Coordinates of C-alpha atoms in Angstrom, one line a residue:
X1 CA -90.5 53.9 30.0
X2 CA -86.7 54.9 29.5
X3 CA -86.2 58.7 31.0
X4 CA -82.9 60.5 30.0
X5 CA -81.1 62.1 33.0
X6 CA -80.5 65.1 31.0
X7 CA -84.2 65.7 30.0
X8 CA -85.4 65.6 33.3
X9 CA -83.1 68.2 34.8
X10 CA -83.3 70.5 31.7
X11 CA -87.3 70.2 32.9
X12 CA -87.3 71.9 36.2
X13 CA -88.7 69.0 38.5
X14 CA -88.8 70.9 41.5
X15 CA -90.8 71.0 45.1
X16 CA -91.4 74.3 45.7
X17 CA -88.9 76.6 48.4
X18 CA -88.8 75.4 52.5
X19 CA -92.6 76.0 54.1
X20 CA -93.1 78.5 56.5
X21 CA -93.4 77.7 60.3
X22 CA -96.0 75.5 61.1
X23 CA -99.6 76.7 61.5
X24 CA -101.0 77.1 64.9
X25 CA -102.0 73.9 66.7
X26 CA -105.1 76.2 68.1
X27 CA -106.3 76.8 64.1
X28 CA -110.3 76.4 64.5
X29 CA -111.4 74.0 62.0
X30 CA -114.0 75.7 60.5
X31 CA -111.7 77.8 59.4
X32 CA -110.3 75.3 56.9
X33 CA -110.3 75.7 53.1
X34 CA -113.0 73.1 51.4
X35 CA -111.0 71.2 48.9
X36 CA -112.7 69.2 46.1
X37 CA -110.2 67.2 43.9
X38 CA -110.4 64.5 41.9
X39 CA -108.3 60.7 42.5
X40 CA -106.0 60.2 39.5
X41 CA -107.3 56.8 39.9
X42 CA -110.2 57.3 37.5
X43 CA -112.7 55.8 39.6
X44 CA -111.8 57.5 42.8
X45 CA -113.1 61.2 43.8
X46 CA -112.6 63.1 46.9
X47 CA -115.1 65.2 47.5
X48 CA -115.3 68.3 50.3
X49 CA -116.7 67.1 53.6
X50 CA -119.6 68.1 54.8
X51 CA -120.2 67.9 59.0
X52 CA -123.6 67.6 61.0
X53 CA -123.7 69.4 63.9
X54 CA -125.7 66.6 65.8
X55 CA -122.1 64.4 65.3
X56 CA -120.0 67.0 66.4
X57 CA -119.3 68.8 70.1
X58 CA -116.9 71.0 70.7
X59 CA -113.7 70.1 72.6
X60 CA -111.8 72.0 75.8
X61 CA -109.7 73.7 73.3
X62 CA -112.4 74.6 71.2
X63 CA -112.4 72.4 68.2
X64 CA -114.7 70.0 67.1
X65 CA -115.1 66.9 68.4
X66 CA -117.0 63.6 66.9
X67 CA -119.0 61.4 69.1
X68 CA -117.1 58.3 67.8
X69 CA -114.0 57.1 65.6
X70 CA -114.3 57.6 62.2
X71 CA -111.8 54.7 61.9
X72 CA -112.3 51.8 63.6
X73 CA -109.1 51.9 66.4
X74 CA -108.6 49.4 69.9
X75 CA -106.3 51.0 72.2
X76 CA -105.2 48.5 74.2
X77 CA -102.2 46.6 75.4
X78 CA -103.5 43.6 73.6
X79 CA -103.7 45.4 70.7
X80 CA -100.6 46.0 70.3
X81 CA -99.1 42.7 70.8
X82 CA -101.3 41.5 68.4
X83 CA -100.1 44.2 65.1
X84 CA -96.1 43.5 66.9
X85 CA -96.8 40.1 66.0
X86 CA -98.6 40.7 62.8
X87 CA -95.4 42.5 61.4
X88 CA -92.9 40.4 62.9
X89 CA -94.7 37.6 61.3
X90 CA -94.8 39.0 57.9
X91 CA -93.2 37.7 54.9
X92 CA -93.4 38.4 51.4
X93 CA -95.2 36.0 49.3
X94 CA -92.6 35.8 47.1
X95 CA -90.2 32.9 47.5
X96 CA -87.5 34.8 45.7
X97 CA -87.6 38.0 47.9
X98 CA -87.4 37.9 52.1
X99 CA -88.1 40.9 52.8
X100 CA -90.0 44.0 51.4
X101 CA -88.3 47.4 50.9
X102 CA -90.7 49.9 51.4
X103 CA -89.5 53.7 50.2
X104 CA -90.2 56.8 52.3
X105 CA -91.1 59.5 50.3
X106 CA -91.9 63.3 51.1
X107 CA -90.8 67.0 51.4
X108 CA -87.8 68.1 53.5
X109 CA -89.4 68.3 57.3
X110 CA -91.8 65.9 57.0
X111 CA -90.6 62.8 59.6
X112 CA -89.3 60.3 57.2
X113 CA -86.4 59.8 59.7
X114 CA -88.1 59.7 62.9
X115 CA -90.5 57.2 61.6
X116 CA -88.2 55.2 61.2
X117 CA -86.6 55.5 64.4
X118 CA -90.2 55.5 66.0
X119 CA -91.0 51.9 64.5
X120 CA -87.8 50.3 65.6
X121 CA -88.5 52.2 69.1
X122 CA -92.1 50.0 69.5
X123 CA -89.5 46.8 68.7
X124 CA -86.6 48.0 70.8
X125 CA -88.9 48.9 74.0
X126 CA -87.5 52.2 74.3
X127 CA -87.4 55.2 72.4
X128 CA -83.7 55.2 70.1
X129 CA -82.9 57.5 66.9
X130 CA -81.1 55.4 65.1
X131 CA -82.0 56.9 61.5
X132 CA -80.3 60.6 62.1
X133 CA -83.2 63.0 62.2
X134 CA -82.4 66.8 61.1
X135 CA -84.3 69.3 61.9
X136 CA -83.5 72.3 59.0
X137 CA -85.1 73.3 55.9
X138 CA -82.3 70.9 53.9
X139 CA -82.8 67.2 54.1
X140 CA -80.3 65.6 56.7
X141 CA -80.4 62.2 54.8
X142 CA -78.1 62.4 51.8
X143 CA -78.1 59.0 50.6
X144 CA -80.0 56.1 50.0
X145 CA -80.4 53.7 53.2
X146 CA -82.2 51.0 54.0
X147 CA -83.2 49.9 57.7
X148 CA -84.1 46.6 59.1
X149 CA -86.9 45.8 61.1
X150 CA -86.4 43.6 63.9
X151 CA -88.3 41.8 66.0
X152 CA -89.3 42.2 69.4
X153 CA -86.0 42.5 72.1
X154 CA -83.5 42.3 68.6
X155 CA -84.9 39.2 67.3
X156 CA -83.8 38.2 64.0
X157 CA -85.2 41.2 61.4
X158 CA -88.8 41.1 60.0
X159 CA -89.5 40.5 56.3
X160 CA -89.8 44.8 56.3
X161 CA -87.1 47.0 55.3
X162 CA -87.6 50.7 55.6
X163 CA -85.8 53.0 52.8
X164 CA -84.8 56.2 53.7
X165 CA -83.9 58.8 51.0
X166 CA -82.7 62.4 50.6
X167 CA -86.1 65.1 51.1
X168 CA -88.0 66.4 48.2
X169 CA -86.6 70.3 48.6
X170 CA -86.5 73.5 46.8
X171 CA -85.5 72.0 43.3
X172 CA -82.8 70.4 41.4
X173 CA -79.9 71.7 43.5
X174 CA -81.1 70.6 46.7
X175 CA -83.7 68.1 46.3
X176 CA -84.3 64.9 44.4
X177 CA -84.9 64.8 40.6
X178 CA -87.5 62.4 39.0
X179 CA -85.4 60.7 37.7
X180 CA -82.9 59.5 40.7
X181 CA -86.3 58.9 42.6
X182 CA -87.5 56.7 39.8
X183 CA -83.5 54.8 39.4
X184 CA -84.1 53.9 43.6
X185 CA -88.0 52.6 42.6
X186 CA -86.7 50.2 39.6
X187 CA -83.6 49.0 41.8
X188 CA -80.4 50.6 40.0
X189 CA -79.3 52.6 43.0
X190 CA -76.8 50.8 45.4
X191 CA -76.9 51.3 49.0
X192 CA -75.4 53.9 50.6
X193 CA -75.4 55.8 47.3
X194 CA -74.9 59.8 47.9
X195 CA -77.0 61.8 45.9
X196 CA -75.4 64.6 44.7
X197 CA -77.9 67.8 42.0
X198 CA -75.0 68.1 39.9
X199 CA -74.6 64.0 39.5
X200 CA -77.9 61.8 38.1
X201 CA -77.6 58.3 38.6
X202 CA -76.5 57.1 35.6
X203 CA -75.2 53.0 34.3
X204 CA -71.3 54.5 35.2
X205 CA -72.7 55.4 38.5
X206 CA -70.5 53.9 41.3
X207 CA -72.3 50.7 42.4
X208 CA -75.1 51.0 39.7
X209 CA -77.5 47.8 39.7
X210 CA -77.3 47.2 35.5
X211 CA -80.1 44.0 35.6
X212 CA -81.9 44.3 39.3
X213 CA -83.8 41.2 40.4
X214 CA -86.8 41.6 42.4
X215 CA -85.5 41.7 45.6
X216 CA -83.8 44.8 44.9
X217 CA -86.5 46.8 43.6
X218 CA -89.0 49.2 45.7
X219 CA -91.8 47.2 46.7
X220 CA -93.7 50.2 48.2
X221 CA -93.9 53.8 48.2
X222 CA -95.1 55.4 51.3
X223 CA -95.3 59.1 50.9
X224 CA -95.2 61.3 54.0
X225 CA -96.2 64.7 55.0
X226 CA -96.9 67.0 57.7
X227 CA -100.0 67.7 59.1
X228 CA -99.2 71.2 60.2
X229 CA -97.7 72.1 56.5
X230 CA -100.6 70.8 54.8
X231 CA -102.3 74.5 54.4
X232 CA -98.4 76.0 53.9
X233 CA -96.8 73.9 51.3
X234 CA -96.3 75.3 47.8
X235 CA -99.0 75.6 45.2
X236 CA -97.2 73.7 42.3
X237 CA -96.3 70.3 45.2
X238 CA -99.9 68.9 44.3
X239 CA -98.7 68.9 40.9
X240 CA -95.7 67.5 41.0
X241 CA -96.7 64.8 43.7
X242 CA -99.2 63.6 40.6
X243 CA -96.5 63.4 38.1
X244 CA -94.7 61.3 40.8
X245 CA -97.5 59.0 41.5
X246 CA -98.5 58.6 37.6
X247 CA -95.0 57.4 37.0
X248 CA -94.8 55.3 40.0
X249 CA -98.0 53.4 38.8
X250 CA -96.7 53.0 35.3
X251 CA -94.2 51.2 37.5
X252 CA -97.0 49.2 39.0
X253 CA -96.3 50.1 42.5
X254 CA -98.7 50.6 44.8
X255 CA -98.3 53.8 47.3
X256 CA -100.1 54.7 50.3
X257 CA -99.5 57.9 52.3
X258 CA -98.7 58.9 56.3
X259 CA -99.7 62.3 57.5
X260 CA -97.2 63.1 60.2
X261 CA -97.5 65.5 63.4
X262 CA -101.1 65.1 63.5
X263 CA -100.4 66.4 67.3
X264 CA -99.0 69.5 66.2
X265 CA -102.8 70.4 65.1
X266 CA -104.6 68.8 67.4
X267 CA -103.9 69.9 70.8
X268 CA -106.6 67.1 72.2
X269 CA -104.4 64.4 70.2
X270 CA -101.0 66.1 71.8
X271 CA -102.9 65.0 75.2
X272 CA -104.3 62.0 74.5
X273 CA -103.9 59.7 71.4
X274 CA -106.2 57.8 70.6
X275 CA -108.5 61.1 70.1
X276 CA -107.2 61.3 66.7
X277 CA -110.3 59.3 64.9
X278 CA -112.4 61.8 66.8
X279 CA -111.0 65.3 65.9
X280 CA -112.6 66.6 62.8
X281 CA -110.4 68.7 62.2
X282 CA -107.8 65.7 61.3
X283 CA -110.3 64.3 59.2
X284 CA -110.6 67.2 57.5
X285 CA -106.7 67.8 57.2
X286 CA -106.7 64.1 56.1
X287 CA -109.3 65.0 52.7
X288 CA -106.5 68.0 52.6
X289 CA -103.6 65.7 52.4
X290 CA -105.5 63.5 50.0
X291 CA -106.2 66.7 47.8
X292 CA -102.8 67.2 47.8
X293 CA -101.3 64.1 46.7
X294 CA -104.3 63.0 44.6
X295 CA -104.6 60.0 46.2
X296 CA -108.3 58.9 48.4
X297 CA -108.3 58.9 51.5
X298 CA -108.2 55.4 52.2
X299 CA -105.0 55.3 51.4
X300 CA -103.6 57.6 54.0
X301 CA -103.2 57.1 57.7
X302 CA -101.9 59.6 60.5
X303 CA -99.2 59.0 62.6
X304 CA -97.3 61.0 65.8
X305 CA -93.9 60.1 65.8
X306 CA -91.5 60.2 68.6
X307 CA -89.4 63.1 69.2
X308 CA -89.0 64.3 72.8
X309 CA -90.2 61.5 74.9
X310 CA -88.1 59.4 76.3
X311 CA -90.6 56.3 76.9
X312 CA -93.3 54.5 75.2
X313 CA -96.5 55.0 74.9
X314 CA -98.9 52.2 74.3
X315 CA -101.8 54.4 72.3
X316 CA -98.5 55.6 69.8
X317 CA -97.7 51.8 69.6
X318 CA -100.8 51.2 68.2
X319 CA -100.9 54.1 66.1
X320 CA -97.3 53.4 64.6
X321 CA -97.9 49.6 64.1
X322 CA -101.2 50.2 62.8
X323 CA -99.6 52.6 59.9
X324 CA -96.7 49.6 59.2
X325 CA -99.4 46.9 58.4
X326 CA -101.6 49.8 56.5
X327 CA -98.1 49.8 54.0
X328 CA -97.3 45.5 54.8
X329 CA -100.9 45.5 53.0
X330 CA -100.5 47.5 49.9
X331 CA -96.5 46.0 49.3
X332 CA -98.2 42.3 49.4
X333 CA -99.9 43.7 46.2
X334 CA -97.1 43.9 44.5
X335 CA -95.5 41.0 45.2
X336 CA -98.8 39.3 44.0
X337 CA -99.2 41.4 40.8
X338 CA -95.3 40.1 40.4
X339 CA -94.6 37.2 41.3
X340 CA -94.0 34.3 38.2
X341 CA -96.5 32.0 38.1
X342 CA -95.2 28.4 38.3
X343 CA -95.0 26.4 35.2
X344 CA -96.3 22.9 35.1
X345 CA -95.1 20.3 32.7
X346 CA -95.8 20.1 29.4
X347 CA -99.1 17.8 28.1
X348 CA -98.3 15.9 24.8

């Protein structure tokens, strides 16, 4: 489907003004707001959660607390090596593609940036920023840019390429249109390309891709929002998220989503990681999330980024790696729904 530049920004595409501050990390989780909401996907429904008290105790700050993961998680040292190896490892099962480019997608705020950094920090063995991370209601990232992977103590780069991109802000004069989000998807946006409200991508665009091959197409789109926003963001973001995801489909990429801070609203999680399959109150922010996006909640995974440590943490490891083979999963999809099938000779 061929979408005019002109049409889209005449049509108001827009995410909603900057949230307010986070919510409290203390917020009780019965206080949350029951959400019913159905999947775009038409078989898929997410439905409110309901809670027994005989699975649930209450935890020293006062929130819930299940018995056991509701996610199957190994925090160990061994587990780590073993997903470090699993995406160092991977390549796409395309011949004619090496690696997979996997776009980040999600409001202003929402730790696109430090994801990134936080993955090559598990790699590195120490906690760099090497995608700039702001920290204002405008996006920091400007243009389109794609980072490498690499292996273990800077081996040679993994078949994963992480795409960062401008955030989805307060409309058309300071975030990203439809349009120039669906231009990076199909490949016709050149690295390093600055995106400017007053300048679509367009086929005179400097660099413009006019016949993009496979490998320079969006393989992925993982789409990524805050935890601690989740109850603030704007009413009409669930709405446009859907017309993103329903155009991304027609596109026939698969997308999967990352809820980020998941420690600002857990104060048990802030302590201890690998508490975050047993706080209710993230699996409930987790149905939230899915509401939101209109996407089931099997496709979403939480994540703590790095921001002011300054080492590693082996339960984040885990966490963070865990996330990058949810996406490697989902972008070997793709390449299977695309990838030309071999022609054998022709039978007289």
């Amino acid at each position: 489907m061929q979408i005019e530049p002109g049409k889209l920004r005449s049509s108001g595409f827009a995410f909603g003004t900057p949230v307010p501050s986070p919510i409290p990390a203390a917020v009780s989780a019965a206080s949350g707001l029951e959400v019913t909401s159905k999947d775009i996907n038409k078989e898929e429904t997410l439905t409110s959660t309901r809670w027994s008290s005989s699975t649930l105790k209450l935890s020293s700050a006062g929130q819930p607390k299940l018995e056991s993961q509701w996610r199957d998680m190994e925090w160990t040292e061994e587990q780590k090596t073993s997903l470090m190896k699993t995406v160092s490892s991977y390549r796409p099962s395309c011949h004619d593609v090496t690696q997979a480019r996997v776009l980040l997608l999600g409001p202003v705020g929402s730790g696109k940036s430090s994801l990134i950094s936080s993955v090559q920090s598990v790699f590195n063995g120490r906690v760099t920023n090497r995608a700039m991370v702001g920290s204002s209601s405008t996006s920091f990232t400007k243009k389109l840019q794609s980072f490498n992977i690499h292996g273990e103590k800077g081996e040679d780069p993994t078949g994963l390429v992480l795409c960062d991109i401008m955030g989805l802000g307060d409309g058309e004069m300071t975030g990203l249109t439809l349009h120039d989000i669906l231009s990076v998807i199909k490949g016709h946006v050149p690295e390093g390309h600055k995106f400017l409200p007053d300048q679509p991508v367009r086929s005179e665009t400097a660099g413009f891709v006019k016949r993009p091959s496979l490998k320079d197409k969006i393989h992925c789109v993982a789409f990524v929002v805050d935890a601690s926003k989740i109850l603030t963001y704007p009413k009409g973001l669930s709405t446009t998220f859907r017309q993103l995801r329903k155009h991304i489909s027609d596109l026939d990429v698969h997308q999967v989503a990352l809820l980020t801070h998941v420690d600002a609203i857990c104060p048990e999680t802030a302590k201890d990681v690998t508490q975050v399959y047993k706080s209710h109150y993230i699996q409930d922010m987790m149905s939230k999330a899915g509401a939101l996006l209109g996407m089931s909640t099997s496709y979403i995974v939480p994540v703590k980024n790095y921001s002011s440590e300054l080492d590693l943490n082996v339960n984040t490891d885990v966490l963070l790696l865990s996330a990058v083979d949810h996406i490697l999963q989902y972008t070997d999809l793709y390449f299977q729904d695309n990838t030309p099938q071999p022609t054998g000779p022709k039978i007289e």
